[in-house]
Amino acid sequence: MVSLFDEELFEAGISLLISLVGLGYGLTVYIFQALGLSALRKGREFHPYGRQRRDSWKAWVPFFNAWLMGDIADDINRFRGKRSNWRFWLLFSQLLPACFAVMVFSAFIIWCVYVMVDIPDGWEALGLFLVGVIALYVLVVLIEMLTVVLSSVFQGLSLYLIYKDYDPKNHVLYLLLSLILGGGIFLFVIRNRPSSTLYWAGRPVGPYYPPYPPPLPGPPGRYR
């Protein structure tokens, strides 16, 4: 006969195992996405007008990796003659939940200091504070849900541009799987594929200066 203690221990073990599996999966997705982003940025470091970027390390840093993903999408639009600012919106959607978390923690610290200083009114203030905390918690949860939706939309649009640029045949499939599995894990799959906007992506080609555009692949003398 299994005792209550054994059942609780078994449930705790299952919960720990699920948490470890989830943590391992999240870490795996993060590493593959960082490897893919880093490789894609290195392939786009050489700008046709002499601007050179050395910021592929941002792919490994939280928040900066969102900015880098948006910047790659903006770079693709730039070479197609379009203007976009996905790097700002991706970074904003990532920073907003963190800012609200800091605000809530700061409010809790201020309240603790207030209770310690003004003890006589502590119980009455505690009731009002609990009501405020509940209202604030609901507000924070709703805002974080909204930011998660916005972040998913911005990330999906950025990934769509990147996947379409590097693998036009499978870009929809990669996007759907990325949204289901979480993160831009398929950036690792396309990291060494040629770009349709940068034929020299991934190759050490020097800068070109206006009014001479970069040459096209093929016989000498052909230019864009």
Short mmCIF file of C-alpha atoms in Angstrom, two decimals:
data_model
loop_
_atom_site.label_atom_id
_atom_site.label_comp_id
_atom_site.label_asym_id
_atom_site.label_seq_id
_atom_site.Cartn_x
_atom_site.Cartn_y
_atom_site.Cartn_z
CA MET A 1 0.00 0.00 0.00
CA VAL A 2 1.44 3.36 -1.03
CA SER A 3 1.50 5.92 1.75
CA LEU A 4 0.48 9.56 1.39
CA PHE A 5 4.10 10.58 1.82
CA ASP A 6 5.16 8.37 -1.08
CA GLU A 7 2.43 9.85 -3.30
CA GLU A 8 3.52 13.40 -2.48
CA LEU A 9 7.15 12.46 -3.12
CA PHE A 10 6.19 10.89 -6.47
CA GLU A 11 4.21 13.99 -7.50
CA ALA A 12 7.09 16.23 -6.48
CA GLY A 13 9.49 14.10 -8.54
CA ILE A 14 7.21 14.27 -11.59
CA SER A 15 6.90 18.05 -11.22
CA LEU A 16 10.68 18.38 -10.92
CA LEU A 17 11.20 16.19 -13.99
CA ILE A 18 8.71 18.23 -16.04
CA SER A 19 10.42 21.45 -14.94
CA LEU A 20 13.86 20.11 -15.88
CA VAL A 21 12.61 18.93 -19.28
CA GLY A 22 10.98 22.31 -19.92
CA LEU A 23 14.13 24.13 -18.85
CA GLY A 24 16.29 21.92 -21.04
CA TYR A 25 14.00 22.41 -24.04
CA GLY A 26 13.93 26.18 -23.57
CA LEU A 27 17.72 26.28 -23.26
CA THR A 28 18.11 24.15 -26.40
CA VAL A 29 15.83 26.43 -28.41
CA TYR A 30 17.68 29.48 -27.10
CA ILE A 31 21.09 28.06 -28.10
CA PHE A 32 20.00 27.04 -31.62
CA GLN A 33 18.33 30.43 -32.16
CA ALA A 34 21.46 32.23 -30.96
CA LEU A 35 23.69 30.16 -33.26
CA GLY A 36 21.40 30.91 -36.20
CA LEU A 37 21.14 34.64 -35.49
CA SER A 38 24.89 34.93 -34.98
CA ALA A 39 25.63 33.21 -38.29
CA LEU A 40 23.07 35.32 -40.18
CA ARG A 41 24.48 38.54 -38.76
CA LYS A 42 28.04 37.54 -39.68
CA GLY A 43 26.82 36.97 -43.22
CA ARG A 44 25.36 40.48 -43.34
CA GLU A 45 28.20 42.37 -41.64
CA PHE A 46 29.51 43.77 -44.93
CA HIS A 47 27.32 46.60 -46.12
CA PRO A 48 27.53 47.61 -49.83
CA TYR A 49 28.28 51.21 -48.88
CA GLY A 50 31.18 50.53 -46.57
CA ARG A 51 29.37 50.18 -43.24
CA GLN A 52 30.68 47.20 -41.30
CA ARG A 53 29.00 45.74 -38.21
CA ARG A 54 30.53 43.49 -35.57
CA ASP A 55 27.60 42.76 -33.29
CA SER A 56 26.86 39.07 -33.81
CA TRP A 57 27.53 38.59 -30.06
CA LYS A 58 24.13 40.17 -29.36
CA ALA A 59 22.50 36.91 -30.46
CA TRP A 60 23.51 35.40 -27.09
CA VAL A 61 22.29 38.24 -24.86
CA PRO A 62 18.63 38.45 -23.74
CA PHE A 63 16.74 41.46 -25.16
CA PHE A 64 19.64 42.22 -27.52
CA ASN A 65 18.85 39.06 -29.49
CA ALA A 66 15.34 40.39 -30.14
CA TRP A 67 16.82 43.67 -31.40
CA LEU A 68 19.24 41.74 -33.62
CA MET A 69 16.46 39.62 -35.13
CA GLY A 70 14.47 42.75 -35.95
CA ASP A 71 17.57 44.45 -37.37
CA ILE A 72 18.18 41.55 -39.75
CA ALA A 73 14.56 41.80 -40.91
CA ASP A 74 14.99 45.57 -41.35
CA ASP A 75 18.17 44.95 -43.33
CA ILE A 76 16.29 42.65 -45.69
CA ASN A 77 13.61 45.30 -46.21
CA ARG A 78 16.30 47.94 -46.72
CA PHE A 79 17.81 46.01 -49.63
CA ARG A 80 14.33 45.70 -51.13
CA GLY A 81 13.83 49.44 -50.99
CA LYS A 82 11.47 49.38 -48.00
CA ARG A 83 11.71 50.99 -44.59
CA SER A 84 10.78 49.21 -41.36
CA ASN A 85 11.61 49.32 -37.67
CA TRP A 86 11.09 45.77 -36.45
CA ARG A 87 14.16 45.98 -34.19
CA PHE A 88 12.49 48.67 -32.08
CA TRP A 89 9.14 46.89 -31.79
CA LEU A 90 10.73 43.55 -30.92
CA LEU A 91 12.92 45.12 -28.25
CA PHE A 92 9.99 47.13 -26.88
CA SER A 93 7.75 44.05 -26.60
CA GLN A 94 10.54 42.22 -24.75
CA LEU A 95 11.37 45.04 -22.34
CA LEU A 96 7.81 45.99 -21.38
CA PRO A 97 7.08 42.93 -19.17
CA ALA A 98 10.44 43.35 -17.44
CA CYS A 99 9.68 47.03 -16.73
CA PHE A 100 6.33 46.13 -15.14
CA ALA A 101 8.00 43.44 -13.02
CA VAL A 102 10.50 46.01 -11.72
CA MET A 103 7.65 48.42 -10.94
CA VAL A 104 5.76 45.78 -8.95
CA PHE A 105 8.87 44.78 -7.01
CA SER A 106 9.66 48.44 -6.27
CA ALA A 107 6.10 49.01 -4.99
CA PHE A 108 6.46 45.99 -2.69
CA ILE A 109 9.75 47.30 -1.26
CA ILE A 110 8.23 50.77 -0.67
CA TRP A 111 5.29 49.19 1.12
CA CYS A 112 7.56 47.14 3.38
CA VAL A 113 9.46 50.28 4.36
CA TYR A 114 6.17 52.11 5.04
CA VAL A 115 4.88 49.36 7.34
CA MET A 116 8.14 49.30 9.28
CA VAL A 117 8.09 53.08 9.77
CA ASP A 118 4.33 53.59 10.41
CA ILE A 119 3.37 50.60 12.55
CA PRO A 120 0.14 52.03 14.18
CA ASP A 121 -1.63 52.34 10.83
CA GLY A 122 -0.13 49.15 9.49
CA TRP A 123 -3.22 46.88 9.72
CA GLU A 124 -5.59 49.38 8.12
CA ALA A 125 -3.08 50.17 5.42
CA LEU A 126 -2.48 46.47 4.92
CA GLY A 127 -6.11 45.89 3.91
CA LEU A 128 -6.02 48.73 1.40
CA PHE A 129 -2.67 47.55 0.16
CA LEU A 130 -3.94 44.00 -0.44
CA VAL A 131 -6.80 45.36 -2.53
CA GLY A 132 -4.32 47.45 -4.51
CA VAL A 133 -1.99 44.49 -4.94
CA ILE A 134 -4.80 42.31 -6.32
CA ALA A 135 -5.86 45.03 -8.75
CA LEU A 136 -2.24 45.63 -9.75
CA TYR A 137 -1.64 41.91 -10.19
CA VAL A 138 -4.63 41.58 -12.51
CA LEU A 139 -3.45 44.61 -14.48
CA VAL A 140 0.09 43.23 -14.77
CA VAL A 141 -1.19 39.81 -15.91
CA LEU A 142 -3.38 41.39 -18.59
CA ILE A 143 -0.57 43.65 -19.80
CA GLU A 144 1.91 40.77 -19.88
CA MET A 145 -0.56 38.65 -21.85
CA LEU A 146 -0.92 41.53 -24.30
CA THR A 147 2.85 41.92 -24.61
CA VAL A 148 3.26 38.18 -25.20
CA VAL A 149 0.75 38.39 -28.05
CA LEU A 150 2.45 41.50 -29.48
CA SER A 151 5.89 39.92 -29.14
CA SER A 152 4.69 36.78 -30.93
CA VAL A 153 3.21 38.86 -33.76
CA PHE A 154 6.35 41.01 -34.16
CA GLN A 155 8.61 37.98 -33.96
CA GLY A 156 6.47 36.08 -36.46
CA LEU A 157 6.57 38.92 -38.99
CA SER A 158 10.34 39.29 -38.60
CA LEU A 159 10.90 35.54 -38.94
CA TYR A 160 8.65 35.51 -42.02
CA LEU A 161 10.88 38.07 -43.74
CA ILE A 162 14.06 36.22 -42.77
CA TYR A 163 12.82 32.75 -43.74
CA LYS A 164 11.44 34.04 -47.03
CA ASP A 165 14.74 35.72 -47.86
CA TYR A 166 16.89 32.65 -47.15
CA ASP A 167 14.52 29.80 -48.08
CA PRO A 168 11.55 30.97 -50.21
CA LYS A 169 10.31 27.40 -50.74
CA ASN A 170 9.91 26.45 -47.08
CA HIS A 171 9.47 29.80 -45.33
CA VAL A 172 5.80 29.23 -44.39
CA LEU A 173 6.57 25.79 -42.94
CA TYR A 174 9.50 27.15 -40.93
CA LEU A 175 7.35 29.99 -39.61
CA LEU A 176 4.52 27.70 -38.48
CA LEU A 177 6.92 25.28 -36.79
CA SER A 178 8.74 28.17 -35.09
CA LEU A 179 5.47 29.52 -33.71
CA ILE A 180 4.48 26.06 -32.45
CA LEU A 181 7.86 25.06 -31.03
CA GLY A 182 8.74 28.55 -29.79
CA GLY A 183 11.60 30.81 -30.85
CA GLY A 184 13.37 31.09 -34.18
CA ILE A 185 14.89 27.62 -33.95
CA PHE A 186 14.89 27.23 -37.74
CA LEU A 187 17.27 30.18 -38.05
CA PHE A 188 19.90 27.55 -37.34
CA VAL A 189 18.70 25.53 -40.35
CA ILE A 190 19.01 28.45 -42.81
CA ARG A 191 22.17 29.98 -41.32
CA ASN A 192 24.45 28.89 -44.21
CA ARG A 193 21.98 29.33 -47.06
CA PRO A 194 22.38 32.17 -49.59
CA SER A 195 20.29 35.28 -49.18
CA SER A 196 18.15 36.56 -52.03
CA THR A 197 18.92 40.18 -51.07
CA LEU A 198 22.62 39.59 -50.39
CA TYR A 199 24.18 37.12 -52.75
CA TRP A 200 27.48 37.53 -50.87
CA ALA A 201 25.92 36.66 -47.49
CA GLY A 202 28.32 34.41 -45.63
CA ARG A 203 31.28 35.32 -47.88
CA PRO A 204 34.16 37.66 -46.95
CA VAL A 205 33.52 40.38 -49.53
CA GLY A 206 34.90 43.88 -49.07
CA PRO A 207 32.82 47.07 -49.09
CA TYR A 208 31.68 48.83 -52.24
CA TYR A 209 31.23 52.55 -52.51
CA PRO A 210 28.72 54.59 -54.48
CA PRO A 211 28.05 55.20 -57.28
CA TYR A 212 29.25 51.65 -57.99
CA PRO A 213 26.84 48.97 -56.76
CA PRO A 214 28.12 45.49 -55.88
CA PRO A 215 28.73 43.29 -58.94
CA LEU A 216 26.39 40.46 -59.77
CA PRO A 217 27.64 36.88 -59.88
CA GLY A 218 28.84 35.90 -63.31
CA PRO A 219 31.13 37.49 -65.93
CA PRO A 220 33.12 40.58 -64.89
CA GLY A 221 31.52 43.95 -65.54
CA ARG A 222 27.98 43.04 -64.49
CA TYR A 223 26.52 45.33 -61.82
CA ARG A 224 23.20 45.68 -60.06
#
